[in-house]
């Protein structure tokens, strides 16, 4: 801050050039990119060609399907480069907008670097633990027959874990990288045209979504092909292809591990800053949201990027990776039981589905075009309707491509009509995804009755707003659970009646039918992630417009985009919870299969009437509530520090309110960054340590009581109960938080007294309560559910 600003000898603040602080000492570029930039462009080009040649050679040595997957992924990456150039070619607006955007970018990149440095150290420590366990564990009969020793298995699992963690980190960085560069371009476009602002936000989100999904698919495909060639799969005396997917479990665990800490740390950061800014700025001082006089406003805008963009990129990457691997395991298991001559189609089917996801989601993204109309977007067209049209295009193409994929990959002479049943399973999954998006929109969009009723409850005070929001969140769990239940039963029945049977004539396609339904649900994941990324980009754009004091007409455009962004973020969370429920069901089945393989005895059911097993279920449910409590408490403690700092600045610098003194934005950023990194450790460690400790304790108890499988059964019960409790809790937290946020937005449109009214203040209280619900505890829970499933799968040998 310069001397004349410190002395207060300034003219009116809004007539002066507005400058914002750098949050770092020098520009930050990740190490891998700094190394690449130092290499001669021709050398880099040759290395790139050699790398592509090696990938395609390995793919061709594995299967033509792998070559198809590699081709689609690489074309998609080229398309994402086009989207990046298109977005970055847009102008950044006047200097004051650029300064604010630079401050946001500096803060986001600085926090990302520190956060992921901490996560990487924990990942390396956990990798050493996994290595130690695998070096001393027993081996399965399949591994013994294929000659895969303990050390080879250990190093394969650790390598897959570290690769999954690395790719998840890159996915998070990509999400943040684009959002901190697109926000100012959306702000600038809003001065000209509402539709152009919408299109830039969608295409920026589309770039991130395509890269995240493409990396998830490409990472699994490269691992599969590499292991296939290296281990000489299906050659005499080596591993069978049906057992190969089990070697990929470490990849899913690495992705889950990073996603959990990214979501926790980013969620604590974004909501602590948001709560601190709202409580002092909007409630106590009566200034608008994102007002430049609020010392916490830059931290709040930084939080949108690290909490919503970076964390959601890692989250969706983990969802897709876990679903692909679990479906590959179940496909291989079913093909082995049915003695299908060529099981490759059933194993590689998930990779093909997600390759088509990249194609159809790109079509949906490009279906949203700009117009030359300008003005307030609400007066012209509803942005949610535009996004829904793109989603409808994607859904239609998903139905077509899914049918083609099942005919291509799942046709077998043993059951000629089985592929049709599995196509119907995919249709069930696609309909489930659409139902989840519709249900979440109904409960969180202020065009519908629930949110308007919640807004009306604010007119009678803060307490009635809280009561109405909690009841809405509790009610919102009913429809999604009914949809999930119908989906699981329908898909299982369709798979069960597909005609695929084992040696004894028993139908075996039920679980794989559920896996196919999960793939159907995630077959539009790239477009859904695009809608999610749209939210924080629009939110940041609104903040930049407010801080740079643009005309009210521009703020009206970004306000409507921001409200729609709240709805799209909520729908994505609902979508993620639904996919987590189905994927966890698949991973649970894979866990039981793995326990049976290690124990050399059937392990098909878990009896909760056994006291120890029932206790395991109680512990699983308790874990969900304790994790949620710690996550929300972390936001509360960090927010208290922000509130105290903002109050201190308003007291010690009274000129802030008159634009005569500059707030110290950097101080709030530093407080939130430090506290969120510290606070994310405890709930994250709880999630990782709990299943391992419980499994080992009951394994020891089982050893002394003559029940060798007791540890595995208790962990299975813990996993089941945690999944059920976690789904319900996540639905409640996400929907209630989103409804509170949009009830406040609805009042800010002028309804029920508008901004500054008592009704508005009550709605702000509800929004403050909902912030850690919807952006910290809620989205962390569905990552926790899948991470519990993957960690039990990886650690299964130590429970026996």
mmCIF file of C-alpha atoms in Angstrom, residues 528-714:
data_model
loop_
_atom_site.group_PDB
_atom_site.id
_atom_site.type_symbol
_atom_site.label_atom_id
_atom_site.label_comp_id
_atom_site.label_asym_id
_atom_site.label_seq_id
_atom_site.Cartn_x
_atom_site.Cartn_y
_atom_site.Cartn_z
ATOM 1 C CA UNK A 528 -22.585 -31.880 -15.951
ATOM 2 C CA UNK A 529 -19.102 -30.820 -14.813
ATOM 3 C CA UNK A 530 -19.262 -27.982 -17.355
ATOM 4 C CA UNK A 531 -22.457 -26.717 -15.703
ATOM 5 C CA UNK A 532 -20.782 -27.007 -12.310
ATOM 6 C CA UNK A 533 -17.696 -25.018 -13.359
ATOM 7 C CA UNK A 534 -20.018 -22.390 -14.815
ATOM 8 C CA UNK A 535 -21.199 -21.569 -11.262
ATOM 9 C CA UNK A 536 -17.982 -20.307 -9.593
ATOM 10 C CA UNK A 537 -16.868 -18.570 -12.798
ATOM 11 C CA UNK A 538 -20.156 -16.612 -12.878
ATOM 12 C CA UNK A 539 -19.860 -15.928 -9.119
ATOM 13 C CA UNK A 540 -16.336 -14.529 -9.572
ATOM 14 C CA UNK A 541 -17.496 -12.463 -12.534
ATOM 15 C CA UNK A 542 -20.199 -10.875 -10.376
ATOM 16 C CA UNK A 543 -17.639 -10.073 -7.693
ATOM 17 C CA UNK A 544 -15.305 -8.424 -10.198
ATOM 18 C CA UNK A 545 -18.182 -6.351 -11.590
ATOM 19 C CA UNK A 546 -19.188 -5.205 -8.070
ATOM 20 C CA UNK A 547 -15.628 -4.414 -6.942
ATOM 21 C CA UNK A 548 -14.804 -2.489 -10.107
ATOM 22 C CA UNK A 549 -18.086 -0.529 -9.668
ATOM 23 C CA UNK A 550 -19.581 -1.194 -13.073
ATOM 24 C CA UNK A 551 -23.058 0.087 -13.996
ATOM 25 C CA UNK A 552 -26.065 -1.578 -12.342
ATOM 26 C CA UNK A 553 -27.204 -3.082 -15.656
ATOM 27 C CA UNK A 554 -23.984 -5.141 -15.826
ATOM 28 C CA UNK A 555 -24.407 -6.327 -12.240
ATOM 29 C CA UNK A 556 -27.973 -7.422 -13.043
ATOM 30 C CA UNK A 557 -26.633 -9.712 -15.765
ATOM 31 C CA UNK A 558 -23.990 -11.277 -13.503
ATOM 32 C CA UNK A 559 -26.508 -11.584 -10.633
ATOM 33 C CA UNK A 560 -28.809 -13.748 -12.766
ATOM 34 C CA UNK A 561 -25.851 -15.829 -13.975
ATOM 35 C CA UNK A 562 -24.704 -16.216 -10.362
ATOM 36 C CA UNK A 563 -28.147 -17.408 -9.210
ATOM 37 C CA UNK A 564 -28.220 -19.956 -12.033
ATOM 38 C CA UNK A 565 -24.687 -20.965 -11.074
ATOM 39 C CA UNK A 566 -25.882 -21.744 -7.537
ATOM 40 C CA UNK A 567 -28.491 -24.081 -9.027
ATOM 41 C CA UNK A 568 -26.038 -25.792 -11.400
ATOM 42 C CA UNK A 569 -23.573 -26.331 -8.534
ATOM 43 C CA UNK A 570 -26.343 -27.890 -6.463
ATOM 44 C CA UNK A 571 -27.454 -30.147 -9.337
ATOM 45 C CA UNK A 572 -23.894 -31.343 -9.863
ATOM 46 C CA UNK A 573 -23.610 -32.226 -6.189
ATOM 47 C CA UNK A 574 -26.872 -34.176 -6.423
ATOM 48 C CA UNK A 575 -25.540 -35.910 -9.535
ATOM 49 C CA UNK A 576 -22.277 -36.727 -7.707
ATOM 50 C CA UNK A 577 -24.163 -38.162 -4.713
ATOM 51 C CA UNK A 578 -26.259 -40.409 -6.964
ATOM 52 C CA UNK A 579 -23.179 -41.671 -8.793
ATOM 53 C CA UNK A 580 -21.396 -42.153 -5.444
ATOM 54 C CA UNK A 581 -24.277 -44.308 -4.211
ATOM 55 C CA UNK A 582 -24.178 -46.556 -7.262
ATOM 56 C CA UNK A 583 -20.373 -46.653 -7.466
ATOM 57 C CA UNK A 584 -20.095 -47.520 -3.761
ATOM 58 C CA UNK A 585 -22.517 -50.399 -4.276
ATOM 59 C CA UNK A 586 -20.212 -51.699 -7.026
ATOM 60 C CA UNK A 587 -17.051 -51.207 -4.973
ATOM 61 C CA UNK A 588 -18.688 -52.996 -2.039
ATOM 62 C CA UNK A 589 -19.365 -55.991 -4.288
ATOM 63 C CA UNK A 590 -15.757 -55.871 -5.529
ATOM 64 C CA UNK A 591 -14.576 -55.808 -1.885
ATOM 65 C CA UNK A 592 -16.555 -58.976 -1.086
ATOM 66 C CA UNK A 593 -15.098 -60.694 -4.155
ATOM 67 C CA UNK A 594 -11.556 -59.739 -3.126
ATOM 68 C CA UNK A 595 -12.066 -60.986 0.458
ATOM 69 C CA UNK A 596 -13.349 -64.306 -0.938
ATOM 70 C CA UNK A 597 -10.257 -64.572 -3.160
ATOM 71 C CA UNK A 598 -7.841 -63.989 -0.258
ATOM 72 C CA UNK A 599 -9.758 -66.095 2.284
ATOM 73 C CA UNK A 600 -10.286 -68.991 -0.163
ATOM 74 C CA UNK A 601 -13.901 -69.294 1.058
ATOM 75 C CA UNK A 602 -17.180 -67.834 -0.261
ATOM 76 C CA UNK A 603 -18.014 -64.361 1.077
ATOM 77 C CA UNK A 604 -21.424 -63.445 -0.322
ATOM 78 C CA UNK A 605 -23.336 -61.924 2.575
ATOM 79 C CA UNK A 606 -22.914 -60.084 5.868
ATOM 80 C CA UNK A 607 -25.179 -60.943 8.828
ATOM 81 C CA UNK A 608 -25.882 -57.788 10.849
ATOM 82 C CA UNK A 609 -27.517 -59.913 13.587
ATOM 83 C CA UNK A 610 -23.971 -60.729 14.754
ATOM 84 C CA UNK A 611 -23.280 -58.142 17.523
ATOM 85 C CA UNK A 612 -19.780 -57.225 16.304
ATOM 86 C CA UNK A 613 -21.032 -56.743 12.745
ATOM 87 C CA UNK A 614 -23.887 -54.540 13.956
ATOM 88 C CA UNK A 615 -21.389 -52.485 15.961
ATOM 89 C CA UNK A 616 -19.364 -52.021 12.760
ATOM 90 C CA UNK A 617 -22.480 -50.560 11.136
ATOM 91 C CA UNK A 618 -23.006 -48.170 14.044
ATOM 92 C CA UNK A 619 -19.379 -47.047 13.785
ATOM 93 C CA UNK A 620 -19.834 -46.417 10.043
ATOM 94 C CA UNK A 621 -22.884 -44.220 10.664
ATOM 95 C CA UNK A 622 -21.086 -42.412 13.487
ATOM 96 C CA UNK A 623 -18.149 -41.712 11.177
ATOM 97 C CA UNK A 624 -20.417 -39.769 8.809
ATOM 98 C CA UNK A 625 -21.841 -37.575 11.567
ATOM 99 C CA UNK A 626 -18.489 -36.984 13.249
ATOM 100 C CA UNK A 627 -16.808 -36.142 9.929
ATOM 101 C CA UNK A 628 -19.604 -33.662 9.076
ATOM 102 C CA UNK A 629 -19.360 -32.085 12.529
ATOM 103 C CA UNK A 630 -15.606 -31.608 12.277
ATOM 104 C CA UNK A 631 -15.865 -30.168 8.756
ATOM 105 C CA UNK A 632 -18.545 -27.631 9.778
ATOM 106 C CA UNK A 633 -16.701 -26.783 13.008
ATOM 107 C CA UNK A 634 -13.548 -26.125 10.984
ATOM 108 C CA UNK A 635 -15.446 -23.581 8.888
ATOM 109 C CA UNK A 636 -16.864 -21.992 12.040
ATOM 110 C CA UNK A 637 -13.493 -21.608 13.753
ATOM 111 C CA UNK A 638 -11.809 -20.207 10.656
ATOM 112 C CA UNK A 639 -14.745 -17.848 10.001
ATOM 113 C CA UNK A 640 -14.425 -16.485 13.547
ATOM 114 C CA UNK A 641 -10.837 -15.487 12.799
ATOM 115 C CA UNK A 642 -11.978 -13.757 9.593
ATOM 116 C CA UNK A 643 -14.834 -11.943 11.387
ATOM 117 C CA UNK A 644 -12.450 -10.652 14.063
ATOM 118 C CA UNK A 645 -9.963 -9.477 11.419
ATOM 119 C CA UNK A 646 -12.620 -7.697 9.329
ATOM 120 C CA UNK A 647 -14.079 -6.017 12.427
ATOM 121 C CA UNK A 648 -10.576 -4.939 13.476
ATOM 122 C CA UNK A 649 -9.928 -3.320 10.111
ATOM 123 C CA UNK A 650 -13.244 -1.456 10.117
ATOM 124 C CA UNK A 651 -12.489 -0.137 13.636
ATOM 125 C CA UNK A 652 -8.817 0.735 13.105
ATOM 126 C CA UNK A 653 -9.342 2.120 9.594
ATOM 127 C CA UNK A 654 -12.600 4.108 9.706
ATOM 128 C CA UNK A 655 -11.762 5.635 6.337
ATOM 129 C CA UNK A 656 -12.500 2.299 4.635
ATOM 130 C CA UNK A 657 -16.250 2.959 4.668
ATOM 131 C CA UNK A 658 -15.719 6.365 2.983
ATOM 132 C CA UNK A 659 -13.305 4.963 0.378
ATOM 133 C CA UNK A 660 -10.455 6.986 1.960
ATOM 134 C CA UNK A 661 -8.450 3.993 3.171
ATOM 135 C CA UNK A 662 -7.639 0.707 1.535
ATOM 136 C CA UNK A 663 -8.603 -2.591 3.225
ATOM 137 C CA UNK A 664 -5.823 -5.101 3.807
ATOM 138 C CA UNK A 665 -7.127 -7.912 1.596
ATOM 139 C CA UNK A 666 -3.911 -9.911 1.847
ATOM 140 C CA UNK A 667 -4.241 -10.308 5.617
ATOM 141 C CA UNK A 668 -7.623 -12.075 5.284
ATOM 142 C CA UNK A 669 -6.280 -14.305 2.512
ATOM 143 C CA UNK A 670 -3.329 -15.321 4.701
ATOM 144 C CA UNK A 671 -5.576 -16.075 7.715
ATOM 145 C CA UNK A 672 -7.971 -18.262 5.720
ATOM 146 C CA UNK A 673 -5.211 -20.093 3.835
ATOM 147 C CA UNK A 674 -3.283 -20.966 6.989
ATOM 148 C CA UNK A 675 -6.343 -22.020 8.996
ATOM 149 C CA UNK A 676 -7.920 -24.128 6.240
ATOM 150 C CA UNK A 677 -4.715 -26.130 5.691
ATOM 151 C CA UNK A 678 -4.499 -26.835 9.403
ATOM 152 C CA UNK A 679 -8.192 -27.677 9.786
ATOM 153 C CA UNK A 680 -8.409 -30.138 6.886
ATOM 154 C CA UNK A 681 -6.035 -32.634 8.528
ATOM 155 C CA UNK A 682 -8.250 -33.910 11.370
ATOM 156 C CA UNK A 683 -11.420 -34.878 9.434
ATOM 157 C CA UNK A 684 -9.324 -36.247 6.560
ATOM 158 C CA UNK A 685 -7.227 -38.406 8.882
ATOM 159 C CA UNK A 686 -10.423 -39.662 10.559
ATOM 160 C CA UNK A 687 -11.733 -40.892 7.202
ATOM 161 C CA UNK A 688 -8.518 -42.747 6.322
ATOM 162 C CA UNK A 689 -7.637 -44.237 9.711
ATOM 163 C CA UNK A 690 -11.111 -45.336 10.899
ATOM 164 C CA UNK A 691 -11.737 -48.349 8.580
ATOM 165 C CA UNK A 692 -8.150 -49.582 9.024
ATOM 166 C CA UNK A 693 -8.283 -49.387 12.841
ATOM 167 C CA UNK A 694 -11.737 -51.003 13.027
ATOM 168 C CA UNK A 695 -10.726 -53.801 10.653
ATOM 169 C CA UNK A 696 -7.520 -54.601 12.554
ATOM 170 C CA UNK A 697 -9.217 -54.505 15.982
ATOM 171 C CA UNK A 698 -11.949 -56.934 14.972
ATOM 172 C CA UNK A 699 -9.473 -59.109 13.065
ATOM 173 C CA UNK A 700 -7.560 -59.596 16.334
ATOM 174 C CA UNK A 701 -10.826 -60.234 18.205
ATOM 175 C CA UNK A 702 -11.871 -62.749 15.540
ATOM 176 C CA UNK A 703 -8.530 -64.528 15.795
ATOM 177 C CA UNK A 704 -9.007 -65.149 19.527
ATOM 178 C CA UNK A 705 -12.701 -66.084 19.232
ATOM 179 C CA UNK A 706 -12.320 -68.441 16.287
ATOM 180 C CA UNK A 707 -13.947 -66.197 13.636
ATOM 181 C CA UNK A 708 -11.220 -65.558 11.017
ATOM 182 C CA UNK A 709 -13.466 -63.409 8.777
ATOM 183 C CA UNK A 710 -14.790 -61.185 11.591
ATOM 184 C CA UNK A 711 -12.572 -58.211 10.684
ATOM 185 C CA UNK A 712 -13.640 -58.337 7.013
ATOM 186 C CA UNK A 713 -17.326 -58.665 7.987
ATOM 187 C CA UNK A 714 -17.222 -55.720 10.416
#
